[in-house]
XYZ file of C-alpha atoms in Angstrom:
629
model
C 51.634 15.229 15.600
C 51.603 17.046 11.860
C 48.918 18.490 9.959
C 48.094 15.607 7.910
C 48.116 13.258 10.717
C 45.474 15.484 13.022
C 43.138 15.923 9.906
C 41.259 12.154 10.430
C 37.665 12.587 10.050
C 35.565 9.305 10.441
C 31.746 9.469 9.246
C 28.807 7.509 8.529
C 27.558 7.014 5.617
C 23.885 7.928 5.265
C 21.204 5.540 5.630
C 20.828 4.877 1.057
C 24.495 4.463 0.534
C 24.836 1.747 3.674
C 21.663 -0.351 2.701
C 23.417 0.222 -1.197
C 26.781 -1.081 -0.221
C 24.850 -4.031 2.366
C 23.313 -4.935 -1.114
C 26.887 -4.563 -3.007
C 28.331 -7.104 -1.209
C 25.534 -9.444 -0.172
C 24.150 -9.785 -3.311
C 25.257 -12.763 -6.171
C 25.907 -11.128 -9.574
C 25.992 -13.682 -12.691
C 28.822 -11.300 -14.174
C 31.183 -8.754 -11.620
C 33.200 -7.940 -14.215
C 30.856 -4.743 -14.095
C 32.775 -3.076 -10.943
C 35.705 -2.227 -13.569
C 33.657 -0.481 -16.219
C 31.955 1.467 -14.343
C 35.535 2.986 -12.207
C 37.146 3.398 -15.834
C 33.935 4.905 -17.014
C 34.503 7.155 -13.911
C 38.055 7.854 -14.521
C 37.318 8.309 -18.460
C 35.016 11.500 -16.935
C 37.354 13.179 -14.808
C 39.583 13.006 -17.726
C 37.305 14.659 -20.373
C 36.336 17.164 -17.169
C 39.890 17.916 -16.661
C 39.833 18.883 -20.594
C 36.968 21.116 -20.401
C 38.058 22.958 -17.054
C 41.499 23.271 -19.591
C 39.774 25.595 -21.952
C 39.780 28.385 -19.947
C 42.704 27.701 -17.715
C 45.128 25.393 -19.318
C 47.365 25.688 -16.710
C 45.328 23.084 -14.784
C 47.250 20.848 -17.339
C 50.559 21.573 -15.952
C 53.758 19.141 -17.768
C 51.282 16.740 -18.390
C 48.393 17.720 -20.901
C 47.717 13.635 -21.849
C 45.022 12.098 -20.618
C 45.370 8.486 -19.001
C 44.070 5.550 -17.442
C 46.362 3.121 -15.787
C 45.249 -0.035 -13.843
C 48.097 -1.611 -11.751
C 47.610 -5.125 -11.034
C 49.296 -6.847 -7.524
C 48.898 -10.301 -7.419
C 51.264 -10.642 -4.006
C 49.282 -8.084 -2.513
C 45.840 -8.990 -3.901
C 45.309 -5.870 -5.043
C 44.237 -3.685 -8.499
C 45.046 0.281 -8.799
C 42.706 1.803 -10.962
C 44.645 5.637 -11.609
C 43.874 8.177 -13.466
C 45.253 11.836 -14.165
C 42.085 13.334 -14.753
C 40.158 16.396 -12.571
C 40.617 14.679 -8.906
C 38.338 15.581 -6.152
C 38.816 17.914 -3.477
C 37.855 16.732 0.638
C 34.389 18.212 0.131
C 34.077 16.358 -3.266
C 35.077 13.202 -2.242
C 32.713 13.550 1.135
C 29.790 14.763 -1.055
C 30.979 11.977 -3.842
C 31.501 9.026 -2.093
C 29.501 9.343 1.056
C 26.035 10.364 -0.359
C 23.859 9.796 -3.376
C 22.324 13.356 -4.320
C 20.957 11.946 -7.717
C 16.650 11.014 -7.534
C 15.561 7.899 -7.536
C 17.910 5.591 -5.250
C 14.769 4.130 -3.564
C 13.715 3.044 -6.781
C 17.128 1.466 -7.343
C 16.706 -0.593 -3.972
C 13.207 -1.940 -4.778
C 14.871 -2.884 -8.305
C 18.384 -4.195 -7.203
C 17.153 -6.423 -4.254
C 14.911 -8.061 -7.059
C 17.151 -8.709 -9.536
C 18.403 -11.618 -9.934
C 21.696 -12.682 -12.269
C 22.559 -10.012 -14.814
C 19.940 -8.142 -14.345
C 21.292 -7.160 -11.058
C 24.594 -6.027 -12.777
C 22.596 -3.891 -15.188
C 20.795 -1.575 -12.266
C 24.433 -1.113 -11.564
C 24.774 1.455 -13.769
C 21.461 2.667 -14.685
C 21.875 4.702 -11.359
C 24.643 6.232 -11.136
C 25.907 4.333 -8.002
C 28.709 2.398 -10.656
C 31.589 3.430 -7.593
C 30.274 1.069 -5.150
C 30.163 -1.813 -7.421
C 33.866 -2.367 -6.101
C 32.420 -3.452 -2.723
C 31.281 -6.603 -4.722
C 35.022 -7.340 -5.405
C 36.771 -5.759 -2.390
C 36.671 -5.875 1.281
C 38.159 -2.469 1.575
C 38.549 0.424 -0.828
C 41.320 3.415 -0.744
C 40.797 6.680 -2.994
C 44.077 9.135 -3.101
C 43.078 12.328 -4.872
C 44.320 15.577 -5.902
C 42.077 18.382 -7.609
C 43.792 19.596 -10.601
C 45.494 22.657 -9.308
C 45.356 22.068 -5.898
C 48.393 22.142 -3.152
C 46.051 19.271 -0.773
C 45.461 15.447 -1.840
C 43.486 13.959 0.039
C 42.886 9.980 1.732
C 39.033 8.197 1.258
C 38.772 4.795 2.745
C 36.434 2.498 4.201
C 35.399 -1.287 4.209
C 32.025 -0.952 3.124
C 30.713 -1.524 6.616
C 28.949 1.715 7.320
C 31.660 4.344 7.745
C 34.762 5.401 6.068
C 37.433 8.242 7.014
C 38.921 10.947 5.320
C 41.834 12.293 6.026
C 44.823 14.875 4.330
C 47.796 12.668 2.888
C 51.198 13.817 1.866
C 51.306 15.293 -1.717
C 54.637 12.413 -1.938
C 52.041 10.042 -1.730
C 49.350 11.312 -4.102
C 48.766 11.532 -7.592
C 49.983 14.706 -9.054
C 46.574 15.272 -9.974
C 43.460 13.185 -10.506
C 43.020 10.197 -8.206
C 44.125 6.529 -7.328
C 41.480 3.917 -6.403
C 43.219 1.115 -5.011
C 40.850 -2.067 -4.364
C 42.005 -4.544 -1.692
C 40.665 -7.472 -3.425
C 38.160 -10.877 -1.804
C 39.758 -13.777 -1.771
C 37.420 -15.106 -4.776
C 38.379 -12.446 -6.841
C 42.535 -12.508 -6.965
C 41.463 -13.180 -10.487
C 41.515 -9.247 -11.360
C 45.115 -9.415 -10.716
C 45.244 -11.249 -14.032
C 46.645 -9.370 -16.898
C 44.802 -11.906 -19.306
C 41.286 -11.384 -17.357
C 41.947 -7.615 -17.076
C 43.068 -6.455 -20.540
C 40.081 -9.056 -21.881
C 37.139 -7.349 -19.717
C 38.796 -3.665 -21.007
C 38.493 -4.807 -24.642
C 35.039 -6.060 -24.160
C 33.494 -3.601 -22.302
C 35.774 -0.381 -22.020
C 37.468 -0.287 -25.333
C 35.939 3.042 -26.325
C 36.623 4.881 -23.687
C 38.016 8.272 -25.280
C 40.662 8.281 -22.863
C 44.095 5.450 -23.788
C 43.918 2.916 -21.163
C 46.920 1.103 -20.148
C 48.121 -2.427 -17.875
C 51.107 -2.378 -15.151
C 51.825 -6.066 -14.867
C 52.871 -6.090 -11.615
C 54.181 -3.333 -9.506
C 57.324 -1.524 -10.826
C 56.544 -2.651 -14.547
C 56.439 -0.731 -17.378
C 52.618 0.467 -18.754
C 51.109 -1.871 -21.751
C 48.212 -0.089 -23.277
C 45.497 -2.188 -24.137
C 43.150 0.588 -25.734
C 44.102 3.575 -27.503
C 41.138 6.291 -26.669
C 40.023 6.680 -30.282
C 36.446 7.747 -29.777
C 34.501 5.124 -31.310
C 31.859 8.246 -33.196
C 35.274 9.592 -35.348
C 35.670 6.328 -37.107
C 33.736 5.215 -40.079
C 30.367 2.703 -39.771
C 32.038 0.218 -42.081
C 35.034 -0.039 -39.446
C 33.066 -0.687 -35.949
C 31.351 -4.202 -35.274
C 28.021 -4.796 -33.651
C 29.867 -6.042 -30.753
C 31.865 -2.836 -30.258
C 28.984 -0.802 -30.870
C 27.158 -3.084 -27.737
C 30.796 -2.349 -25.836
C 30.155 1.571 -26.275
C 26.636 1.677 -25.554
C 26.919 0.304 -22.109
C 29.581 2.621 -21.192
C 27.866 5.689 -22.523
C 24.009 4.710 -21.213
C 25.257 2.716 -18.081
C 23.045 -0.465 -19.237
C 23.911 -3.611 -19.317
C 21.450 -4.784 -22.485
C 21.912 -4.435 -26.137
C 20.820 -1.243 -27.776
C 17.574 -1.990 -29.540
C 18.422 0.473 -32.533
C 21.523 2.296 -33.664
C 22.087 5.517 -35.088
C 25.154 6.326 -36.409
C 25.581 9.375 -38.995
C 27.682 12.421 -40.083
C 25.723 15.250 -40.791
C 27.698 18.316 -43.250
C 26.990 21.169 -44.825
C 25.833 24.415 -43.277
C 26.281 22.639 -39.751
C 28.789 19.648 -39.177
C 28.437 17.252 -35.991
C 28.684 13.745 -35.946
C 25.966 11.729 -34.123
C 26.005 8.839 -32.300
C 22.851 7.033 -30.598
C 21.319 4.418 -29.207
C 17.315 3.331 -28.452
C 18.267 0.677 -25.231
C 16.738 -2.563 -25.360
C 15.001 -2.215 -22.079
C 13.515 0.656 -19.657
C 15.851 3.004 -17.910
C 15.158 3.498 -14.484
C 14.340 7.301 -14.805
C 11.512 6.727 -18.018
C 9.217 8.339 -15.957
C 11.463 11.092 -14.368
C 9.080 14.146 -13.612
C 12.099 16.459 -15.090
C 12.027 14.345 -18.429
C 15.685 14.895 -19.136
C 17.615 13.892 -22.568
C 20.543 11.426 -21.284
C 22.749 12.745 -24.514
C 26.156 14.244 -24.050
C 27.900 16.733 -25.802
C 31.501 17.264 -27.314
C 33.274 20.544 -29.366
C 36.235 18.257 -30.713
C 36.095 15.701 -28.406
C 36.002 17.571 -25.581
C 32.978 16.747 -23.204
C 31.182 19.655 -22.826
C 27.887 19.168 -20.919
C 25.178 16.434 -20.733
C 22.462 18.961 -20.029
C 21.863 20.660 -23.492
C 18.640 19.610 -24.824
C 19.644 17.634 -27.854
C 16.436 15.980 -28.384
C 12.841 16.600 -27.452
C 11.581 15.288 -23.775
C 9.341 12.280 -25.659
C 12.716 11.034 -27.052
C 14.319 10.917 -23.476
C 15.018 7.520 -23.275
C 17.578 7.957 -26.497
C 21.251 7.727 -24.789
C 24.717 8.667 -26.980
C 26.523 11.806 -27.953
C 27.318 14.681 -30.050
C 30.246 15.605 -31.245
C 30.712 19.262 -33.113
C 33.319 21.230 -33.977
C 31.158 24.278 -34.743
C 31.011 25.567 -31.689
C 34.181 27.293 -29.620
C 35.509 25.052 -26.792
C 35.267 27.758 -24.338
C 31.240 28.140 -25.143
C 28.676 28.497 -21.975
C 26.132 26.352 -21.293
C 23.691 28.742 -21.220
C 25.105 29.851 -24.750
C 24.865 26.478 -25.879
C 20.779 26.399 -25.156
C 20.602 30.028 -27.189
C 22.702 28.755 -30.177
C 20.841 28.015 -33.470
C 23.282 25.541 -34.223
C 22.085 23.756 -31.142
C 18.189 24.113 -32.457
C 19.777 22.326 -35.937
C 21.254 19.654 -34.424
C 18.293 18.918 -32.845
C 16.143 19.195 -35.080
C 18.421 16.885 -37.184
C 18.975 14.341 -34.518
C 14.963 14.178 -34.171
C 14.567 13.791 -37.697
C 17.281 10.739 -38.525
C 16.128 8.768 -35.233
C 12.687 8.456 -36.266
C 13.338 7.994 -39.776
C 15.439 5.135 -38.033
C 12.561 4.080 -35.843
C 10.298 3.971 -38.844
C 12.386 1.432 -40.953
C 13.133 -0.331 -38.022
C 9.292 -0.871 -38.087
C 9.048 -1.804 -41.924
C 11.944 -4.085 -42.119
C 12.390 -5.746 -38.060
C 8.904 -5.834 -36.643
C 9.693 -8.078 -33.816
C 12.383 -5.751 -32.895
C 10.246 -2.997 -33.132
C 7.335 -4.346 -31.451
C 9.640 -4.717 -28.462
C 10.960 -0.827 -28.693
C 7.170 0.067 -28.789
C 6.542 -1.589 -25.742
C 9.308 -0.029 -24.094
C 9.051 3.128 -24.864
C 5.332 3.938 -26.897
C 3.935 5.759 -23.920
C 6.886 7.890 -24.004
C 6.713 8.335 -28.068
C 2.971 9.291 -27.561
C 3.892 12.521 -25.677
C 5.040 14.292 -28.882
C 1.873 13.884 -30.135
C 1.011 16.684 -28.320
C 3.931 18.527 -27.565
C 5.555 18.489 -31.167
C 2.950 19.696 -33.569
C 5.630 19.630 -36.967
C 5.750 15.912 -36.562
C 2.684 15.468 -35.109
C 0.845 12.972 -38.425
C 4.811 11.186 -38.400
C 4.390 10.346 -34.621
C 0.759 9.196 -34.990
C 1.462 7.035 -38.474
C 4.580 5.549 -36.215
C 1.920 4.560 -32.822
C 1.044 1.523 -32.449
C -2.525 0.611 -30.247
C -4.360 -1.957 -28.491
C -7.831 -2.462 -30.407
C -11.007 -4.183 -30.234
C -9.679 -6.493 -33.599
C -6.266 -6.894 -32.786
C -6.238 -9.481 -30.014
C -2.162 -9.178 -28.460
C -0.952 -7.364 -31.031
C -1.152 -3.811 -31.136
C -2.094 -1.995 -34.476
C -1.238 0.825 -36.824
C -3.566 3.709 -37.674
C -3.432 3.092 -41.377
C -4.649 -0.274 -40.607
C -7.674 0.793 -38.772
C -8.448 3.367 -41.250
C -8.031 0.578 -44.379
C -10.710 -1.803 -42.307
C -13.270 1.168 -41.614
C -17.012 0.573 -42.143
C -19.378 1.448 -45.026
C -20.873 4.554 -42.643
C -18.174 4.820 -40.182
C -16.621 8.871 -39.970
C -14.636 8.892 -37.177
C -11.839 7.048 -35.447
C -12.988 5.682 -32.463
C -11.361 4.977 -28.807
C -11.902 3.788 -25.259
C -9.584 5.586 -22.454
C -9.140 3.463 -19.215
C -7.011 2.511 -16.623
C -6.124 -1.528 -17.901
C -7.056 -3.267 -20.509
C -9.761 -5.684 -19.228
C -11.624 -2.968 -17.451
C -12.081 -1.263 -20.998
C -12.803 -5.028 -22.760
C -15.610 -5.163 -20.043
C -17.507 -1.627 -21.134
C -21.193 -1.292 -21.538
C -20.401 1.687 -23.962
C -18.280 -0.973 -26.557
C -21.602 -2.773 -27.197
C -23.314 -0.769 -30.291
C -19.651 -0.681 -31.786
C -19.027 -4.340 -31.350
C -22.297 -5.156 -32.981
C -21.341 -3.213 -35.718
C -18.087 -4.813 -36.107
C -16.623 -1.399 -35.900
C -13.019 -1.319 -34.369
C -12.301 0.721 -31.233
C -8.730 1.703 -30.057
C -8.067 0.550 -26.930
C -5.974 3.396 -24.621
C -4.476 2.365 -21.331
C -1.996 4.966 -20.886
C -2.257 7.861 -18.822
C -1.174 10.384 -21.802
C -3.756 9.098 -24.132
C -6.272 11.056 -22.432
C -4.216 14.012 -23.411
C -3.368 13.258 -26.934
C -6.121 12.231 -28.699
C -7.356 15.972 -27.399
C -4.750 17.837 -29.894
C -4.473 15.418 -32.440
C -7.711 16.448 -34.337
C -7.862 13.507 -36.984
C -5.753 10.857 -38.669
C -5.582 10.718 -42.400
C -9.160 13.063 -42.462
C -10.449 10.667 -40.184
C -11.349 12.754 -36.181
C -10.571 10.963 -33.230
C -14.103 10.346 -31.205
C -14.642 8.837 -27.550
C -17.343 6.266 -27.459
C -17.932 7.643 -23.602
C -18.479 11.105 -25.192
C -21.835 12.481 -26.748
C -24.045 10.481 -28.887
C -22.742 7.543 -30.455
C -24.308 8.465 -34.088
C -24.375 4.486 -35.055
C -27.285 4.448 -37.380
C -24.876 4.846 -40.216
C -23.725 1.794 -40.080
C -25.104 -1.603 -40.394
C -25.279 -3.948 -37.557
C -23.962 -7.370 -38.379
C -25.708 -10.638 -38.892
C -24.983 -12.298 -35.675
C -25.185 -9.323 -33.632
C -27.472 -9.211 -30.799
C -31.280 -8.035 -31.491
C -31.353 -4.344 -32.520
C -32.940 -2.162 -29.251
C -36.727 -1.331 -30.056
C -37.840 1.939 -30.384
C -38.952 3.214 -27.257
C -42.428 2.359 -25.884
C -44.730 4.831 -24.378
C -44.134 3.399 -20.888
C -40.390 3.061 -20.711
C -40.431 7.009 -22.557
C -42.126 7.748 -19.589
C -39.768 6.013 -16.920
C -36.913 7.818 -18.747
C -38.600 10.844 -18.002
C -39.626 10.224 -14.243
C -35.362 8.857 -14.296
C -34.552 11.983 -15.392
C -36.615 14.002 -12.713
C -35.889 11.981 -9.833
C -31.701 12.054 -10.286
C -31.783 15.879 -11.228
C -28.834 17.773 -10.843
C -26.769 14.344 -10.058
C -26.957 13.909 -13.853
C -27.070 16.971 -16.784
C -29.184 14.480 -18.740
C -30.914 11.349 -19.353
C -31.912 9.618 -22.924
C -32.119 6.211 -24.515
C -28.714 4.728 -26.101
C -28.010 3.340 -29.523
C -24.766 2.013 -28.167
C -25.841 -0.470 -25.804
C -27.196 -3.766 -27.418
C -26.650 -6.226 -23.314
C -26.532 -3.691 -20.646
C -29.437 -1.110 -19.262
C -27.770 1.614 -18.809
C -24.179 3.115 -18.851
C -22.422 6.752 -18.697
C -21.122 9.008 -20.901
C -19.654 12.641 -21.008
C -21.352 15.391 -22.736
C -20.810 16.207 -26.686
C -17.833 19.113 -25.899
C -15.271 19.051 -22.666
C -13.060 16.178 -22.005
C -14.607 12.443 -22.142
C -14.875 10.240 -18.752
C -11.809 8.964 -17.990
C -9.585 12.669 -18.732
C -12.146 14.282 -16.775
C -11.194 11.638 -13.638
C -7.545 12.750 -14.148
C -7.727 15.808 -13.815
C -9.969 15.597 -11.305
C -7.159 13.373 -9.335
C -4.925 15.819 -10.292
C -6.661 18.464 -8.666
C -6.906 20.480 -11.577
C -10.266 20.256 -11.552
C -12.569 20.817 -8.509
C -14.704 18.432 -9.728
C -16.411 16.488 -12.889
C -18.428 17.420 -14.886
C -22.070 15.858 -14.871
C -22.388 13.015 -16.687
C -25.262 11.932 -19.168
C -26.890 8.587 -18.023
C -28.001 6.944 -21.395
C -30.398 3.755 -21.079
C -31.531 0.501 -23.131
C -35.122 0.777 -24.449
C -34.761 -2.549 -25.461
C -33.115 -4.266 -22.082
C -35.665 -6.696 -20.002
C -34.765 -4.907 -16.523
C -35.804 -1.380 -18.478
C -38.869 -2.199 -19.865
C -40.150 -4.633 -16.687
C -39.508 -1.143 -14.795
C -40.908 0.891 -16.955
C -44.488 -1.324 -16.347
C -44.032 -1.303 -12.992
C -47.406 1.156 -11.135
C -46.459 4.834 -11.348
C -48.280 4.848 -7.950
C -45.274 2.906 -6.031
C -43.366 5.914 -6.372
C -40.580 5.385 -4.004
C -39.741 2.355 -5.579
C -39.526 3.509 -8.677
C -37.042 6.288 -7.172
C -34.992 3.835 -5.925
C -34.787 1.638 -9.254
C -33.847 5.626 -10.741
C -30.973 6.068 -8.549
C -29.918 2.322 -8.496
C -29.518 2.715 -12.309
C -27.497 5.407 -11.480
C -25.205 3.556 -9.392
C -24.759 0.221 -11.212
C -23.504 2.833 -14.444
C -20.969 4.240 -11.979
C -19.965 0.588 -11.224
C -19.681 -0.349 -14.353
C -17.723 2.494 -15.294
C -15.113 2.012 -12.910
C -16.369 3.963 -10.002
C -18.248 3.656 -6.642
C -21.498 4.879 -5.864
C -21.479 8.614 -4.898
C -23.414 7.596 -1.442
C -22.618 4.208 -0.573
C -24.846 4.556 2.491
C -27.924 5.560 0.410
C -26.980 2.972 -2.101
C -26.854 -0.320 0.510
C -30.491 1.098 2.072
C -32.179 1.306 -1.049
C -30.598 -2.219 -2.323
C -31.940 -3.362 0.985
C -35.049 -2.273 0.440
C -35.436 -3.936 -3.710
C -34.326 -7.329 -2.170
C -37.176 -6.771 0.775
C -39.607 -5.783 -1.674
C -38.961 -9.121 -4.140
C -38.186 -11.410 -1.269
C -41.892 -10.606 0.155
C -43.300 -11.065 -3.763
C-alpha cells in the first residue's frame, strides 16, 4: 500500500456545520441558483489571494501567472467542475475550511435560516460566510482536489453531506497544478446545471463581475468558452454599468441577496487617487450588531486584493459593503502599514464624506427609499453622534426620530425646531425601552398639555448620545425625567386638562411628612408642574445621567447602583389632596400611602417595587382599612 493510499483520514464534522448542511439540503429555496455564486465568489478569492501572496514571491505564479475560473459541465455523468488556479488549500486548510465554521455568529444564522422561507433563505446564504455548503442543496456528494500554490502535496476533500467527510493525499497527476477543483455530483432535480444555456445565464446575472475571466467547458474534453472577461466592474465608467449589473456586483461583494438601497460610485484625484465603490444594502446584515463593529469594505493596490480589515470607514458606517481600489500605495505594503498610512486616513475621510453627502440627497430627493435605509440602519448612524465629533451637527441634521407629533413617521430635527413653542428653550426627549411604554409616561403630561413636542428614543444608544451632543441648531437637548420641568414659560392649551392648583397648606404638609417618611429611599420630594392626570411620578436629579441611562449602566454593571431619584407629586390630583386631609394622627397609614406613592412611581416608570414583600402588606392593609369604612 503507497503513501497516498495509507493517508485516509475520516472525521466528523462538528455539531454547527452538520445541523448547517441538515438545513442545506432539507430546506426548499425559491432560487438555488445561489450555490454557484457563492463557489465562483470563492474561487474569484483564492485567485486575487494567489495575486497578493505573488507580490513578494512571484514564483508562486510559476508558467502560469493568469488567473482563471473554469466550470466543466457533464451531462452523462451528472456532474459540474467548478476549477480554479487560484491559492489552493493545504490538508490543514481544507480540514479547518471545510469542516468547521470559526467565523461568530453561526447560531444566529440557524435561528435565521430555519425561518426563512423562499428567497430569503437564499439570502442568509451568504450573509454568513457558509456560501461552500450551499452545494449540498444541489449535490448529494461533493469532491474538492487542491494544491497550495507552491506546494509538492494536493490533497482529496469529500463527503456526502451526511455528517462526515474524509481527507486523504491524492496523486499530484490527478490534481490541479495549483488552486483547487470542486467537482459536484449533481441531484437528480438539478441535471439542469449541466446546461451550458442555464450556466453561462446564472454567471452573467449574478457573477459577471467577478475580477477574475470566467470560462464554460461544454462537455468534457471541449475547448473553454469564456462567458465573462474579469474586468472589475469599479475601473469602468458610471455611464457604462446598468442598475442591474450594479445589483449583480453587490451581491457578490456583500454576500446579500437584496438590492443595494444606495450606490456610491466615484473617482476621487488629485493629491490622492482611489476609486470607490459602495453600497448601503437594502436590508440588515446579520452581524449589525457585531460587538467588534467591523467595516465589511475591501481593499485593492491595482486590482490586487489586499486586505478586508483596514478601517476604511468609521464603525457607525459598518453596515456600508464595497471596495477600494488605489494605486497609491506599493503592492507589497503591510497591513499594519496600511492602518499608519495617511493616505489611508484620506481615503477615509473621503469615503465618509461622499456616502453621507449620498445619504443626505437620498433623503431630499427618495424619501421612501430613505425612510427604509433609516430604519435599517438609524441606530447604527446614531453612534457617530458621539463618536465622530467633526460631523457631529451633519449626523444629527441627517437623524430621523419618533415624536410625540409625528404619529408613524419619524421626524427631522429642523422640523421640531421650526414647530417650537412661544417659551419653549430646549429640545426635549423621553428615553425608554419601546415605544408604548414611553407613550404611557406620567412625566409627558405637562408637555402634552402644552402642545410641546417630545422626541421619542427607543434605542439603546440614545441614552448615550443625546449626553455629547450639547444642542441642535442653539437649541440643548433636555430629559423630561431629569430636573425640573421649567414649563411656566409656556402656555398651556385650550383644551388641556385643568392647570394643578397651587399647593394647599395641607397637601404642603403631606409632601413634607412624604418626604420624611421615604428618607434616604428618595434624595428629594416636591410638587410637579409636569403632571396634569397622574399623582406622582419620578425623575432624576438636575446633573448626572436621566432615568433610563442611569438603568443601563446600572445593567451594565458600570454602576453599582442608581442614583436616588426625586419623587415629584400632583398638588392638584384627587388621590393627593384626599390624603393630604386625611388625620395626621393615623400615622401609619399615612406612612403607608408615603411609600405606596413611592411604589406606584416605580411602576409607572417601568420598574418593580424595591420590596415587593413590604409593598403587598401595606396594599393589604389600605384595602382592609377601606373595606371596613
Amino acid at each position: 500500500m503507497n503513501e497516498v493510499e495509507m493517508s485516509v483520514e475520516k472525521h466528523v464534522f462538528e455539531a454547527d456545520v452538520a445541523k448547517l448542511l441538515h438545513l442545506m439540503v432539507h430546506s426548499v429555496y425559491s432560487d438555488k441558483n445561489v450555490f454557484l455564486r457563492e463557489l465562483i465568489s470563492n474561487a474569484a478569492d483564492a485567485c486575487e489571494k494567489l495575486r497578493y501572496e505573488a507580490i513578494v514571491a512571484p514564483e508562486l505564479l510559476g508558467s502560469d501567472p493568469t488567473p482563471r475560473i473554469t466550470l466543466t459541465l457533464d451531462e452523462d455523468s451528472r456532474r459540474l467542475i467548478v476549477e480554479d488556479n487560484g491559492i489552493g488549500m493545504s490538508r490543514d486548510e481544507l480540514v479547518e475550511s471545510l469542516g468547521t465554521i470559526a467565523r461568530s455568529g453561526t447560531r444566529a444564522f440557524m435561528e435565521r435560516i430555519e425561518a426563512a422561507q423562499g428567497k430569503d433563505g437564499a439570502q442568509l446564504i451568504g450573509q454568513f460566510g457558509v456560501g461552500f455548503y450551499s452545494a449540498f442543496m444541489v449535490a448529494d456528494n461533493v469532491d474538492v482536489v487542491s494544491r497550495r500554490a507552491g506546494s509538492d502535496k494536493a490533497w482529496h476533500w469529500t463527503s456526502d453531506g451526511k455528517g462526515t467527510y474524509t481527507v486523504s493525499a491524492v496523486e499530484l497527476a490527478d490534481a490541479p497544478a495549483r488552486g483547487t477543483r470542486i467537482t459536484l455530483h449533481l441531484m437528480g432535480d438539478a441535471k439542469i446545471y449541466t446546461s451550458r444555456w442555464t450556466v453561462e445565464r446564472i454567471v452573467k446575472d449574478q457573477s459577471g463581475h467577478v475580477p477574475v475571466p470566467i470560462s464554460v467547458i461544454e462537455k468534457p474534453g471541449a475547448e473553454p468558452a469564456q462567458v465573462a472577461d474579469g474586468t472589475a466592474l469599479w475601473t469602468k465608467q458610471k455611464s457604462e454599468i446598468s442598475k442591474e449589473e450594479y445589483t449583480d456586483f453587490y451581491r457578490g461583494v456583500a454576500g446579500q441577496y437584496d438590492e443595494p438601497a444606495l450606490t456610491v460610485h466615484f473617482r476621487a484625484e488629485g493629491r490622492h487617487e482611489y476609486t470607490a465603490l459602495a453600497f448601503v444594502p437594502g436590508s440588515k446584515p446579520f452581524d449589525l450588531f457585531d460587538p467588534d463593529r467591523k467595516g465589511r469594505m475591501k481593499l485593492y493596490v491595482k486590482r490586487v486584493f489586499i486586505t478586508d480589515e483596514a478601517e476604511l470607514l468609521p464603525r457607525y458606517l459598518r453596515f456600508v459593503r464595497g471596495l477600494i481600489d488605489t494605486a497609491d500605495l506599493p503592492l507589497n505594503v503591510s497591513r499594519e502599514m496600511i492602518q499608519e498610512s495617511p493616505l489611508l486616513a484620506s481615503i477615509r475621510k473621503g469615503l465618509t464624506n461622499r456616502i453621507l453627502t449620498s445619504i443626505e440627497k437620498l433623503a431630499e430627493n427618495e424619501p421612501e427609499t430613505f425612510a427604509k435605509l433609516w430604519e435599517n440602519f438609524g441606530s447604527v448612524i446614531k453612534e457617530g453622534i458621539y463618536e465622530d465629533f467633526e460631523r457631529r451637527s451633519q449626523l444629527l441634521a441627517l437623524s430621523r426620530f419618533r415624536t410625540t407629533a409625528s404619529d408613524e413617521k419619524p421626524r427631522a430635527l429642523s422640523d421640531y425646531v421650526r414647530d417650537m413653542k412661544e417659551g419653549q428653550n430646549a429640545v426635549y426627549y423621553l428615553t425608554g425601552d419601546n415605544l408604548a411604554q414611553l407613550k404611557a409616561s406620567p412625566q409627558l403630561e405637562g408637555f402634552r398639555a402644552r402642545g410641546i413636542e417630545v422626541l421619542l428614543l427607543t434605542d439603546p444608544v440614545d441614552s448615550f448620545w443625546v449626553t455629547t451632543a450639547p444642542d441642535f441648531e442653539g437649541k440643548p437637548f433636555k430629559s423630561i425625567t431629569q430636573g425640573a420641568a421649567d414649563l411656566a414659560g409656556v402656555a398651556k392649551q385650550e383644551d388641556a386638562a385643568t392647570p394643578s392648583p397651587e399647593a394647599s397648606p395641607s397637601v404642603t404638609e403631606f409632601v413634607n411628612f412624604t418626604k420624611a417618611t421615604l428618607g434616604e429611599a428618595v434624595s428629594d420630594v416636591r410638587t410637579s408642574d409636569r403632571l396634569t392626570e397622574s399623582a406622582v411620578c419620578l425623575v432624576a436629579a438636575e446633573h448626572g445621567p436621566d432615568r433610563q441611562l442611569q438603568k443601563m449602566l446600572q445593567g451594565a454593571g458600570r454602576i453599582e447602583s442608581a442614583a436616588k431619584p426625586v419623587l415629584e407629586i400632583n398638588p392638584g390630583h384627587a388621590l393627593i389632596t384626599a390624603l393630604a386631609a386625611y388625620p395626621a394622627e393615623d400615622r401609619e397609614f399615612r406612612e403607608d400611602a408615603a411609600k405606596l406613592l413611592l411604589d406606584q412611581a416605580r411602576v409607572l416608570d417601568g420598574d418593580k417595587p424595591e420590596d415587593p414583600r413590604a409593598f403587598a402588606e401595606r396594599l393589604s392593609r389600605v384595602f382592609h382599612r377601606a373595606l371596613k369604612g
